[in-house]
Amino acid sequence: MADRRRMILIIAYGNSLRRDDGAGLMLAEILERIWKERNLKVHRESVHQLTPELAELMAGDAISVVIFVDTRVIPPGSDSLRIEASRLASPEDFSPGMGHHMGPLTLMAYARYLYGKTPDAWLVTVPGIDFDHGEGFSDATAGALSKVGDFLEAMPRNWPLVESSPGP
Amino acid sequence: MSVVTLTINDKLVSAQADKSLLRAIKDQGIEIPTLCHLEGLSERGGCRLCMVEMQGSPRLLASCVTPVQEGMVITTHSERLTNYRRMIVELLLAERNHICCGCVMNGNCELQSVAAKLGVDHVRYDYLCPDLPMDASHERYVLDHNRCILCSRCNRVCDEVEGAHTLDTAGRGIDSRVITGMNQPWGTSRSCTGCGKCVQVCPTGALFKKGATASEMVKQHDFLLWILDGRDKKIWRWS
Amino acid sequence: MNRTELYALAQSELDRQQKFRCRLLCCASTPCISSGGLAVQEALKKAIETDGLQAEVEAVATGCMGPCSRGPLVTVKMEGKEDVIYENVTPEIAEKIVDKHVRKLSAPELEGRALPSDWPFFVKQKKIVLADSGTIDPEKLDSYIARGGYTALIHALREMSPEEVCEEIVRSGIRGRGGAGYPTGLKWHMVRKAPGERKFVVANGDEGDPGAYMDRTLMESDPHRVLEGMAIAGYAVGADQGYIYVRGEYPLAAKRLERAIKAAERKGMLGMRVMESNFNFRIDIRMGAGAFVCGEETALMASIMGRRGQPVPRPPYPANKGLWGFPTLINNVETFGNIAAIIGQGADWYASHGTEKSKGAKIFALAGKVVNTGLIEVPIGITLREIVYDIGGGIPGGRPFKAAQTGGPSGGCIPAEYLDTPIDYETLQKLGSIMGSGGLIVMDDQSCMPDVAKFFMEFCMDESCGKCSPCRAGTVQMHRMLDKITKGLATMDDLARLEELCLMVKETSLCGLGQTAPNPIYSTLRYFRDEYEAHIKEHHCPAGVCQMAAKP
Amino acid sequence: MAKTIVIDPVTRIEGHGKISIHLDQDGKVADARFHVTEFRGFERFCEGRTFPEMPGITMRICGICPVSHMLASAKACDAIVGVSIPPAAEKLRRLINHAQYVQSHALSFFHLSGPDLLLGMESDPAARNVVGLIQQHPEIARSGIRLRQFGQEIIRMLGSKSVHPPWAVPGGVREPLNAENLNEISRKLPEAFEITEIALDLLKDRYEKFKPETERYGDFPSLYIGLVTPDGGLEHYDGLLRVMDAEGRIIEPGLHTDRYKEIIAEAVETWSYLKFPYYKPAGYENGAGLYRVGPLARLNICDFAGTPRADRELRQFRRLGVGGRPVTSSFHYHYARLIEILFALERIQELIQDPDVTSDHVRSHAGVNRPVGIGIMEAPRGTLIHEYNVDENGIIKKVNLLVATGNNNQAMNKTVRQIAEAYLSGNDISEGLLNRVEHGIRLYDPCLSCSTHAVGQMPLHVQIVDSNGEVVAERFRD
């Protein structure tokens, strides 16, 4: 059973024509490549923005973990220049004040309440400062992207495929 | 023609003595990145991507311009080489304004593909963002300096195959530019025959057919060998 | 012309010179001209004419005398007396020189203007190539012949086989003066043995290093010496055509060479049947257009052939396939300047100068923070301390010596701890620099090393031909990183990226320009890493040179 | 002292909407401003490129309505080359545009406005959100997804493997439609119709509940601008510009789109980067030239829809206008959107039966024949204008884009002002006010997301400014 469910779904969003805004898309490609090299099953969706129908994909039988990849806005001069990952809480306990836009949590809720699935999910972000028109990244973002190896190193072994709970 | 034996990636191989090391490597089915090299044109040795290590030599060899020699021991892939190749591609990407998404060659671009194969996912150098014009004065083709990597394939095909020598390179260093005629708008060049060979051999979207939209150009180089075989060996390929 | 005629010509010129009781030699090479040398020459001539002394006194325009920063220089030659050299001569002072030495009047103004003959600047030098530079008139063939010119050529043609000439060069131990130090004799043998219907000899006078002017001075001061060397080489390797490639910025050198070639052809020293032998040798001048990269031999040949001056990958080496595919011998003009002395005075005499592996003497353009700047020729193996403190007279204001930069944009720095190491090809290389073509810049504690590296990188960036990508785009990026460092805007990551890039550009560039462009960074990092780190970590320029940008 | 909440807004790009409500000396609402920073730098980004690249660049710049930008851009390019495109190409472009309407309007209705409509404005904020909605009405949310998928499926069929390369190109389209795909579309059409009908019922059932909102939400007389067919029908892709005044009089029956500058002029305000277009003959002063575009405007100005089901709904829609006048409340944008989905589905049904759509001849070729190209079409949010100036070789010299959100700019400001007047008490920015301001803006479905990538994400920043220019209250929501 474990084998069948071993697919990692990467959902990356951003605009590759707005400089650092596209860094998440790039990071997703890097992660996909690394994981494929490790013979993991990966499916990547790179989109301009999150839309509700992605929830159906997330609820797919084969998916064991969903990795959202995004750019994190940091103020210029900030020193939080690393790629960061945070586990997304299951949708029951997220804050009620959330708006109407589609964030990863909204999609989690969609997947849970519409399709009855709650895959493990992580939000991985790469810092960004420059959102001007154009391709390419700012130094800070390029620097962060060059350290994907360090980032993966710091995560638990076999991440993101850690068994969440023994479960039935 | 005499044959030499050499070692490529720990394998003993033989190659015709007048062949380039690059040819010998490729004949072994080994993939090695190249940009300025194109079968049918003279070798330039400019992009430096095909550099390899030779045992006993402190220097790296650009395989396209190195003739095979008896007893060479060659390594085509190593961490050092991959790292250098990656850096060179990053330098090229930073040098001009390579915006892929609107580019006619998006998806078919040799620079893009070399970058992808080398795993270049970000550029560690400053984007130089030069303010470069496009020359769309030619009736059928457009020259976009923003996407030019100065491989000079266009220069060479125009000179060596078409014989017109309309295209050349002016300026030096970072200011090098492909020019047409005596640096006049392409459309005013009287030597250009409009044959389009330059467009077909260009590895990027720097030269393209007028009116082409994003991802629409697919270039084919086979014609070069057909022409040359016909011209030099009188072998005509009718397919 | 045969040997008898040559000796007769030499004798008649010597006789002519001896008629004068006083000869006033005025340097007419570029540095002295630019500080007013021509007016001084005029003033001397006028003074002689006014007094109607043309038969007794002669004013001669000569080549370089050495201490260029003190020019214009005038040497007074009197029968039976020691030469006196005056510095900073103006037309007024010239008048006084005539007063003192010709009119025998008192001239207190000259007090302190004469350079002592035991001055270390002169004493410590060993002049081989520049032996006649300060005494002969570069525009007069007879003047060269009177000093024994063209006897080496005639000796080679009459007494030696081409193979013996090459062998003599090998035995002399001379190495290429262009910078790389390849044994000259071996190169000659290679070209001699290379099969080819035709062969060529090329003299590389495309001197491009910032601050270097050894080749220019040699071509301006003693053009025939270069031509003679080339002709000997032509005979030795079997070439019938020579090219001398002169940098576009050297019009005076080209003019004097042009005159020299014409004069030599008229007298049968060049052209058909050289010196009445069966050897034909023609020399043509090719002017560069100001591209540094054309000093690289393959780019230089492309330029001679009328192509875009860009290097092509080697092999094939020029010795096998050079100009138009024929075997070609390329040497620096300074190398050719040594040839007549080697053939004339013998390989053994030549090899008695210098060190075991590096023979002879080397010309340097001494510049920077040193009291006496100028053009010097010193025996290889001399220590840096002797050059800086004896010949150079030390650092102005008694400031501490920090480093000496040799080899220009391809070279590196030698810090104070190596002041006593001998200057030769191997030692310099071990210290992370190179002999180079002969630029030598002295720096004191007010020089900022990252800034120096940036200066040379800017030079390389501007001069990159653009053919290979590592050099074309890499030099620009290295320059930007250095710029960031000198403005205090860089991080230690940037420094690491810079070092990584340096190595890549060095190892992958097509020609020497790119391969050596990172050298100034390497060597300054090697000895002065703390200065880089001060800029980055402390936002501070220890030498007080760099303007720090506001912290981001 | 007024309550002041200040949260430093760290927002992505310049996509956040700042709203300032200005009070007079008596503490009454004097003005409301919706500040937007948008499209800065875009024009320069395109200058110096060749015009055939524009569809690709513009569609990539905006993530919300790439198809609309692609089509407007392709139309502007058609005008530069001066060809009429093959019939098949025009029909295919219309097909993709209808599909775009279906998916875009479905997102707006089912997912963005759904919680407001189905759960009520004053309901507990803890439940009045998307999660609340999908918990209470999972079937509706799933339907919304399926309707979107239907539209996107067609876009994918035509636009090839990914949305990235522009499928519409100067002179036509890149690829013809594969006949197999037609069956696929027709198989899924019935469900799409059914979902739309359910949504219509749902909306109409709730009208009673929202009576106050319908009256106060942007219910003001204004001009309406949009495209109509030459005979006055509803039109989304091509046609003539029609202008209707607040009384329902048609003051400009049908102007050729090349002459748009005769009726639309652009003003600028220092406090917003978004342009302020206005109806030129009426002038900019005092909002005289204020007009609305988008679904509401389109349904007001057209004489008929032209398809049976949409026409039936249109007749009902007309009754919302008082005394035969146009429908004035912006609340009815919701209804208009659903009618347009219906219209689009009907048109899709017609088109897939048209033998032309499988023709291979989908592209005309020509060089640069005219220095200016104007492409005007109706994006889901309203009239979208692309105008390019090129040199004789086709290099872009100037780009002017007037996006739907810009066309509605004045109306959005006015709507916010009305909401503030009705719901602001004192200096207190209540949750209810914030919700309504947000919803008021959302009625126009503004495309601020040309730069931000979260669907409809509009970090909201409301400021109350007193007559001295002091900020007396401030609230953020992101």
JSON list of N, CA, C and O in Angstrom, two decimals, chain B residues 50-63:
[
{"chain": "B", "resi": 50, "resn": "CYS", "atom": "N", "xyz": [32.77, 22.28, -24.51]},
{"chain": "B", "resi": 50, "resn": "CYS", "atom": "CA", "xyz": [33.17, 20.91, -24.81]},
{"chain": "B", "resi": 50, "resn": "CYS", "atom": "C", "xyz": [34.54, 20.58, -24.22]},
{"chain": "B", "resi": 50, "resn": "CYS", "atom": "O", "xyz": [35.18, 19.64, -24.62]},
{"chain": "B", "resi": 51, "resn": "MET", "atom": "N", "xyz": [34.98, 21.38, -23.25]},
{"chain": "B", "resi": 51, "resn": "MET", "atom": "CA", "xyz": [36.30, 21.14, -22.68]},
{"chain": "B", "resi": 51, "resn": "MET", "atom": "C", "xyz": [36.34, 19.81, -21.93]},
{"chain": "B", "resi": 51, "resn": "MET", "atom": "O", "xyz": [35.37, 19.43, -21.28]},
{"chain": "B", "resi": 52, "resn": "VAL", "atom": "N", "xyz": [37.46, 19.14, -22.05]},
{"chain": "B", "resi": 52, "resn": "VAL", "atom": "CA", "xyz": [37.63, 17.84, -21.39]},
{"chain": "B", "resi": 52, "resn": "VAL", "atom": "C", "xyz": [38.97, 17.81, -20.68]},
{"chain": "B", "resi": 52, "resn": "VAL", "atom": "O", "xyz": [39.83, 18.66, -20.91]},
{"chain": "B", "resi": 53, "resn": "GLU", "atom": "N", "xyz": [39.12, 16.84, -19.80]},
{"chain": "B", "resi": 53, "resn": "GLU", "atom": "CA", "xyz": [40.39, 16.68, -19.09]},
{"chain": "B", "resi": 53, "resn": "GLU", "atom": "C", "xyz": [41.23, 15.62, -19.80]},
{"chain": "B", "resi": 53, "resn": "GLU", "atom": "O", "xyz": [40.69, 14.63, -20.28]},
{"chain": "B", "resi": 54, "resn": "MET", "atom": "N", "xyz": [42.53, 15.87, -19.86]},
{"chain": "B", "resi": 54, "resn": "MET", "atom": "CA", "xyz": [43.42, 14.85, -20.43]},
{"chain": "B", "resi": 54, "resn": "MET", "atom": "C", "xyz": [44.46, 14.49, -19.39]},
{"chain": "B", "resi": 54, "resn": "MET", "atom": "O", "xyz": [45.07, 15.38, -18.79]},
{"chain": "B", "resi": 55, "resn": "GLN", "atom": "N", "xyz": [44.63, 13.21, -19.21]},
{"chain": "B", "resi": 55, "resn": "GLN", "atom": "CA", "xyz": [45.59, 12.75, -18.21]},
{"chain": "B", "resi": 55, "resn": "GLN", "atom": "C", "xyz": [46.98, 13.27, -18.55]},
{"chain": "B", "resi": 55, "resn": "GLN", "atom": "O", "xyz": [47.40, 13.22, -19.70]},
{"chain": "B", "resi": 56, "resn": "GLY", "atom": "N", "xyz": [47.66, 13.80, -17.55]},
{"chain": "B", "resi": 56, "resn": "GLY", "atom": "CA", "xyz": [49.01, 14.28, -17.78]},
{"chain": "B", "resi": 56, "resn": "GLY", "atom": "C", "xyz": [49.08, 15.71, -18.26]},
{"chain": "B", "resi": 56, "resn": "GLY", "atom": "O", "xyz": [50.15, 16.27, -18.43]},
{"chain": "B", "resi": 57, "resn": "SER", "atom": "N", "xyz": [47.93, 16.30, -18.52]},
{"chain": "B", "resi": 57, "resn": "SER", "atom": "CA", "xyz": [47.94, 17.69, -18.96]},
{"chain": "B", "resi": 57, "resn": "SER", "atom": "C", "xyz": [47.28, 18.55, -17.90]},
{"chain": "B", "resi": 57, "resn": "SER", "atom": "O", "xyz": [46.16, 18.26, -17.47]},
{"chain": "B", "resi": 58, "resn": "PRO", "atom": "N", "xyz": [47.98, 19.59, -17.47]},
{"chain": "B", "resi": 58, "resn": "PRO", "atom": "CA", "xyz": [47.36, 20.44, -16.46]},
{"chain": "B", "resi": 58, "resn": "PRO", "atom": "C", "xyz": [46.24, 21.28, -17.06]},
{"chain": "B", "resi": 58, "resn": "PRO", "atom": "O", "xyz": [45.40, 21.79, -16.36]},
{"chain": "B", "resi": 59, "resn": "ARG", "atom": "N", "xyz": [46.25, 21.39, -18.39]},
{"chain": "B", "resi": 59, "resn": "ARG", "atom": "CA", "xyz": [45.26, 22.26, -19.03]},
{"chain": "B", "resi": 59, "resn": "ARG", "atom": "C", "xyz": [44.09, 21.44, -19.54]},
{"chain": "B", "resi": 59, "resn": "ARG", "atom": "O", "xyz": [44.22, 20.27, -19.87]},
{"chain": "B", "resi": 60, "resn": "LEU", "atom": "N", "xyz": [42.96, 22.13, -19.62]},
{"chain": "B", "resi": 60, "resn": "LEU", "atom": "CA", "xyz": [41.79, 21.49, -20.20]},
{"chain": "B", "resi": 60, "resn": "LEU", "atom": "C", "xyz": [41.85, 21.68, -21.71]},
{"chain": "B", "resi": 60, "resn": "LEU", "atom": "O", "xyz": [42.45, 22.62, -22.21]},
{"chain": "B", "resi": 61, "resn": "LEU", "atom": "N", "xyz": [41.23, 20.76, -22.42]},
{"chain": "B", "resi": 61, "resn": "LEU", "atom": "CA", "xyz": [41.26, 20.85, -23.89]},
{"chain": "B", "resi": 61, "resn": "LEU", "atom": "C", "xyz": [39.85, 21.08, -24.41]},
{"chain": "B", "resi": 61, "resn": "LEU", "atom": "O", "xyz": [38.91, 20.41, -23.99]},
{"chain": "B", "resi": 62, "resn": "ALA", "atom": "N", "xyz": [39.75, 22.03, -25.32]},
{"chain": "B", "resi": 62, "resn": "ALA", "atom": "CA", "xyz": [38.47, 22.20, -26.01]},
{"chain": "B", "resi": 62, "resn": "ALA", "atom": "C", "xyz": [38.41, 21.10, -27.05]},
{"chain": "B", "resi": 62, "resn": "ALA", "atom": "O", "xyz": [39.16, 21.12, -28.03]},
{"chain": "B", "resi": 63, "resn": "SER", "atom": "N", "xyz": [37.54, 20.13, -26.85]},
{"chain": "B", "resi": 63, "resn": "SER", "atom": "CA", "xyz": [37.64, 18.92, -27.67]},
{"chain": "B", "resi": 63, "resn": "SER", "atom": "C", "xyz": [37.34, 19.18, -29.14]},
{"chain": "B", "resi": 63, "resn": "SER", "atom": "O", "xyz": [37.82, 18.48, -30.01]}
]
